[in-house]
Amino acid sequence: MRLFAAVLPPPAAVGELAALVDRLRTLPDAGGLRWTDRAGWHYTLAFMGEVEEARLPELTERLARAAHRTPSFPLRVHGGGRFARRALWAGAAGGLDDLRLLAERADAAARRAGVAMEEHRRYQAHLTLARSREDTDLRPFVAELEHFKGSRWEVTELALVRSDLPVSGVPGEGPRYETVGAWPLGGTR
């Protein structure tokens, strides 16, 4: 199964961001973007790719430990950016050091459970909003995202999410996400 560890924003944060995305979708060239489904919005911490089911018990045990060792922390959706000319994302503000630490711990948990992880890179907190198959001028969208400051919320759990890629061939269909496990963070500061 295709898995990743993530922080899932609460419904209120999703609602605030959704209002902005609705405006972004009215901008010129918005129709050429593949917009992500808001039900699947998340901050990926560690992408694991295909994981053998036999590794799942040890992986979940190690992720639970990583969550327990990490205190809850504040976060908010904030600003945004782009990866090259192909992906538009919303950023984060608040406990970014804590978010990076949780990402490092999730990555280490997966590695220790025998999951073949990609080369470790510095964590960039982002929530993907849209993608393009071809180079697109995303600067107008980034300019709109630049001043967005969502409400503060508390990150209280680490989630393990299964990603099922589209198979129907329906244009615009995106992946389906299912939370297969979630663990509370270790407590408040």
mmCIF file of C-alpha atoms in Angstrom:
data_model
loop_
_atom_site.group_PDB
_atom_site.id
_atom_site.type_symbol
_atom_site.label_atom_id
_atom_site.label_comp_id
_atom_site.label_asym_id
_atom_site.label_seq_id
_atom_site.Cartn_x
_atom_site.Cartn_y
_atom_site.Cartn_z
ATOM 1 C CA MET A 1 0.000 0.000 0.000
ATOM 2 C CA ARG A 2 1.108 3.559 -0.741
ATOM 3 C CA LEU A 3 1.562 5.423 2.568
ATOM 4 C CA PHE A 4 2.665 8.723 4.041
ATOM 5 C CA ALA A 5 2.759 10.306 7.496
ATOM 6 C CA ALA A 6 0.924 13.614 7.756
ATOM 7 C CA VAL A 7 -0.602 16.361 9.821
ATOM 8 C CA LEU A 8 -4.257 16.858 8.885
ATOM 9 C CA PRO A 9 -5.646 20.381 9.346
ATOM 10 C CA PRO A 10 -8.943 20.645 11.253
ATOM 11 C CA PRO A 11 -12.207 21.428 9.418
ATOM 12 C CA ALA A 12 -12.121 25.119 10.402
ATOM 13 C CA ALA A 13 -8.658 25.580 8.854
ATOM 14 C CA VAL A 14 -9.761 23.699 5.725
ATOM 15 C CA GLY A 15 -12.811 25.963 5.475
ATOM 16 C CA GLU A 16 -10.743 29.146 5.676
ATOM 17 C CA LEU A 17 -8.358 27.913 3.010
ATOM 18 C CA ALA A 18 -11.219 26.658 0.827
ATOM 19 C CA ALA A 19 -12.672 30.190 0.681
ATOM 20 C CA LEU A 20 -9.362 31.479 -0.687
ATOM 21 C CA VAL A 21 -9.009 28.584 -3.132
ATOM 22 C CA ASP A 22 -12.499 29.327 -4.466
ATOM 23 C CA ARG A 23 -11.225 32.820 -5.351
ATOM 24 C CA LEU A 24 -7.999 31.393 -6.849
ATOM 25 C CA ARG A 25 -10.059 29.189 -9.136
ATOM 26 C CA THR A 26 -11.548 32.317 -10.761
ATOM 27 C CA LEU A 27 -8.139 33.676 -11.845
ATOM 28 C CA PRO A 28 -7.039 33.459 -15.486
ATOM 29 C CA ASP A 29 -5.371 30.112 -16.269
ATOM 30 C CA ALA A 30 -6.988 28.437 -13.234
ATOM 31 C CA GLY A 31 -8.835 26.074 -15.553
ATOM 32 C CA GLY A 32 -5.524 24.598 -16.711
ATOM 33 C CA LEU A 33 -4.655 23.468 -13.183
ATOM 34 C CA ARG A 34 -5.663 20.199 -11.528
ATOM 35 C CA TRP A 35 -6.984 21.326 -8.148
ATOM 36 C CA THR A 36 -6.602 18.974 -5.205
ATOM 37 C CA ASP A 37 -9.667 17.795 -3.325
ATOM 38 C CA ARG A 38 -10.026 19.681 -0.050
ATOM 39 C CA ALA A 39 -11.047 16.465 1.731
ATOM 40 C CA GLY A 40 -7.471 15.275 1.135
ATOM 41 C CA TRP A 41 -5.593 18.440 2.164
ATOM 42 C CA HIS A 42 -2.678 17.588 4.414
ATOM 43 C CA TYR A 43 0.891 18.473 5.336
ATOM 44 C CA THR A 44 2.987 15.471 4.327
ATOM 45 C CA LEU A 45 5.676 14.691 6.894
ATOM 46 C CA ALA A 46 7.250 11.573 5.376
ATOM 47 C CA PHE A 47 6.308 9.994 2.063
ATOM 48 C CA MET A 48 6.911 6.255 2.219
ATOM 49 C CA GLY A 49 5.667 5.084 -1.153
ATOM 50 C CA GLU A 50 4.730 1.424 -1.476
ATOM 51 C CA VAL A 51 4.959 -0.362 1.888
ATOM 52 C CA GLU A 52 4.562 -4.105 2.313
ATOM 53 C CA GLU A 53 1.670 -4.978 4.603
ATOM 54 C CA ALA A 54 4.041 -7.140 6.691
ATOM 55 C CA ARG A 55 5.910 -3.953 7.724
ATOM 56 C CA LEU A 56 2.759 -2.221 8.964
ATOM 57 C CA PRO A 57 2.785 -3.471 12.602
ATOM 58 C CA GLU A 58 6.344 -2.275 13.246
ATOM 59 C CA LEU A 59 5.753 0.948 11.316
ATOM 60 C CA THR A 60 2.652 1.824 13.329
ATOM 61 C CA GLU A 61 4.430 1.005 16.592
ATOM 62 C CA ARG A 62 7.339 3.271 15.687
ATOM 63 C CA LEU A 63 5.044 6.096 14.513
ATOM 64 C CA ALA A 64 3.123 5.866 17.788
ATOM 65 C CA ARG A 65 6.420 6.292 19.674
ATOM 66 C CA ALA A 66 7.395 9.257 17.481
ATOM 67 C CA ALA A 67 4.056 10.913 18.219
ATOM 68 C CA HIS A 68 4.326 10.225 21.954
ATOM 69 C CA ARG A 69 7.792 11.860 22.065
ATOM 70 C CA THR A 70 6.516 15.035 20.377
ATOM 71 C CA PRO A 71 4.458 17.619 22.287
ATOM 72 C CA SER A 72 1.467 19.229 20.610
ATOM 73 C CA PHE A 73 2.222 22.547 18.928
ATOM 74 C CA PRO A 74 0.458 25.505 17.275
ATOM 75 C CA LEU A 75 0.171 25.809 13.515
ATOM 76 C CA ARG A 76 -1.784 27.787 10.957
ATOM 77 C CA VAL A 77 -2.072 27.795 7.203
ATOM 78 C CA HIS A 78 -0.031 30.771 6.069
ATOM 79 C CA GLY A 79 1.072 32.143 2.711
ATOM 80 C CA GLY A 80 2.067 29.870 -0.088
ATOM 81 C CA GLY A 81 4.374 29.263 -2.973
ATOM 82 C CA ARG A 82 5.135 27.081 -5.945
ATOM 83 C CA PHE A 83 7.465 24.293 -6.916
ATOM 84 C CA ALA A 84 8.864 25.322 -10.287
ATOM 85 C CA ARG A 85 5.964 26.105 -12.612
ATOM 86 C CA ARG A 86 4.000 22.938 -11.883
ATOM 87 C CA ALA A 87 2.732 22.871 -8.269
ATOM 88 C CA LEU A 88 0.942 25.483 -6.160
ATOM 89 C CA TRP A 89 0.899 25.125 -2.386
ATOM 90 C CA ALA A 90 -0.163 26.780 0.860
ATOM 91 C CA GLY A 91 2.470 27.135 3.549
ATOM 92 C CA ALA A 92 2.406 27.039 7.333
ATOM 93 C CA ALA A 93 3.401 29.250 10.250
ATOM 94 C CA GLY A 94 3.659 28.724 13.980
ATOM 95 C CA GLY A 95 5.475 25.718 15.374
ATOM 96 C CA LEU A 96 7.550 25.048 12.258
ATOM 97 C CA ASP A 97 10.499 23.717 14.247
ATOM 98 C CA ASP A 98 8.142 21.265 15.941
ATOM 99 C CA LEU A 99 6.615 20.319 12.586
ATOM 100 C CA ARG A 100 10.097 19.663 11.158
ATOM 101 C CA LEU A 101 10.984 17.580 14.225
ATOM 102 C CA LEU A 102 7.809 15.512 13.804
ATOM 103 C CA ALA A 103 8.663 15.054 10.113
ATOM 104 C CA GLU A 104 12.184 13.881 11.012
ATOM 105 C CA ARG A 105 10.801 11.476 13.607
ATOM 106 C CA ALA A 106 8.233 10.063 11.160
ATOM 107 C CA ASP A 107 10.966 9.598 8.551
ATOM 108 C CA ALA A 108 13.229 7.868 11.091
ATOM 109 C CA ALA A 109 10.358 5.643 12.260
ATOM 110 C CA ALA A 110 9.745 4.495 8.684
ATOM 111 C CA ARG A 111 13.446 3.824 8.071
ATOM 112 C CA ARG A 112 13.764 1.820 11.301
ATOM 113 C CA ALA A 113 10.706 -0.200 10.299
ATOM 114 C CA GLY A 114 12.538 -1.176 7.104
ATOM 115 C CA VAL A 115 10.705 1.147 4.714
ATOM 116 C CA ALA A 116 12.958 2.227 1.834
ATOM 117 C CA MET A 117 12.774 6.012 2.060
ATOM 118 C CA GLU A 118 14.003 8.543 -0.472
ATOM 119 C CA GLU A 119 17.138 10.517 0.261
ATOM 120 C CA HIS A 120 16.546 12.785 3.258
ATOM 121 C CA ARG A 121 15.901 16.417 2.301
ATOM 122 C CA ARG A 122 15.231 19.489 4.428
ATOM 123 C CA TYR A 123 11.538 19.525 5.254
ATOM 124 C CA GLN A 124 9.396 22.159 3.504
ATOM 125 C CA ALA A 125 5.941 22.479 5.075
ATOM 126 C CA HIS A 126 3.405 22.665 2.263
ATOM 127 C CA LEU A 127 -0.163 21.704 1.499
ATOM 128 C CA THR A 128 -0.580 21.080 -2.247
ATOM 129 C CA LEU A 129 -3.467 23.012 -3.781
ATOM 130 C CA ALA A 130 -3.004 22.454 -7.518
ATOM 131 C CA ARG A 131 -0.732 20.876 -10.108
ATOM 132 C CA SER A 132 -0.112 21.357 -13.792
ATOM 133 C CA ARG A 133 1.183 18.896 -16.363
ATOM 134 C CA GLU A 134 2.919 21.715 -18.215
ATOM 135 C CA ASP A 135 4.785 24.846 -17.222
ATOM 136 C CA THR A 136 2.282 27.427 -15.976
ATOM 137 C CA ASP A 137 2.764 30.958 -14.698
ATOM 138 C CA LEU A 138 1.777 30.427 -11.074
ATOM 139 C CA ARG A 139 2.934 33.873 -9.908
ATOM 140 C CA PRO A 140 -0.595 35.411 -9.833
ATOM 141 C CA PHE A 141 -1.781 32.540 -7.623
ATOM 142 C CA VAL A 142 1.238 32.861 -5.313
ATOM 143 C CA ALA A 143 0.612 36.615 -5.057
ATOM 144 C CA GLU A 144 -2.922 35.903 -3.820
ATOM 145 C CA LEU A 145 -1.671 33.309 -1.326
ATOM 146 C CA GLU A 146 1.124 35.558 -0.057
ATOM 147 C CA HIS A 147 -1.063 37.477 2.415
ATOM 148 C CA PHE A 148 -3.212 34.574 3.609
ATOM 149 C CA LYS A 149 -3.065 33.999 7.372
ATOM 150 C CA GLY A 150 -5.356 31.288 8.638
ATOM 151 C CA SER A 151 -6.461 30.916 12.239
ATOM 152 C CA ARG A 152 -4.173 29.199 14.734
ATOM 153 C CA TRP A 153 -4.920 25.585 15.669
ATOM 154 C CA GLU A 154 -3.187 22.957 17.746
ATOM 155 C CA VAL A 155 -1.532 19.950 16.116
ATOM 156 C CA THR A 156 -2.453 17.088 18.427
ATOM 157 C CA GLU A 157 -1.891 13.955 16.329
ATOM 158 C CA LEU A 158 0.251 12.249 13.740
ATOM 159 C CA ALA A 159 -1.648 10.413 10.987
ATOM 160 C CA LEU A 160 -0.649 7.549 8.703
ATOM 161 C CA VAL A 161 -2.492 7.942 5.419
ATOM 162 C CA ARG A 162 -3.028 5.517 2.568
ATOM 163 C CA SER A 163 -3.086 7.014 -0.917
ATOM 164 C CA ASP A 164 -4.960 5.203 -3.670
ATOM 165 C CA LEU A 165 -4.105 6.561 -7.092
ATOM 166 C CA PRO A 166 -6.952 7.086 -9.577
ATOM 167 C CA VAL A 167 -7.671 4.114 -11.801
ATOM 168 C CA SER A 168 -10.913 5.091 -13.510
ATOM 169 C CA GLY A 169 -9.348 7.276 -16.173
ATOM 170 C CA VAL A 170 -11.874 10.033 -15.439
ATOM 171 C CA PRO A 171 -10.249 13.393 -16.293
ATOM 172 C CA GLY A 172 -9.506 15.439 -13.195
ATOM 173 C CA GLU A 173 -9.867 12.530 -10.793
ATOM 174 C CA GLY A 174 -7.318 12.690 -7.995
ATOM 175 C CA PRO A 175 -6.002 10.222 -5.455
ATOM 176 C CA ARG A 176 -8.224 9.022 -2.612
ATOM 177 C CA TYR A 177 -6.859 9.238 0.906
ATOM 178 C CA GLU A 178 -7.732 7.067 3.886
ATOM 179 C CA THR A 179 -6.342 7.528 7.389
ATOM 180 C CA VAL A 180 -5.183 4.080 8.480
ATOM 181 C CA GLY A 181 -3.807 5.139 11.859
ATOM 182 C CA ALA A 182 -3.502 8.218 14.073
ATOM 183 C CA TRP A 183 -1.607 8.737 17.293
ATOM 184 C CA PRO A 184 -1.919 11.556 19.818
ATOM 185 C CA LEU A 185 1.088 13.751 20.319
ATOM 186 C CA GLY A 186 2.756 13.532 23.716
ATOM 187 C CA GLY A 187 1.005 16.434 25.375
ATOM 188 C CA THR A 188 1.158 20.162 25.820
ATOM 189 C CA ARG A 189 4.204 22.229 26.657
#
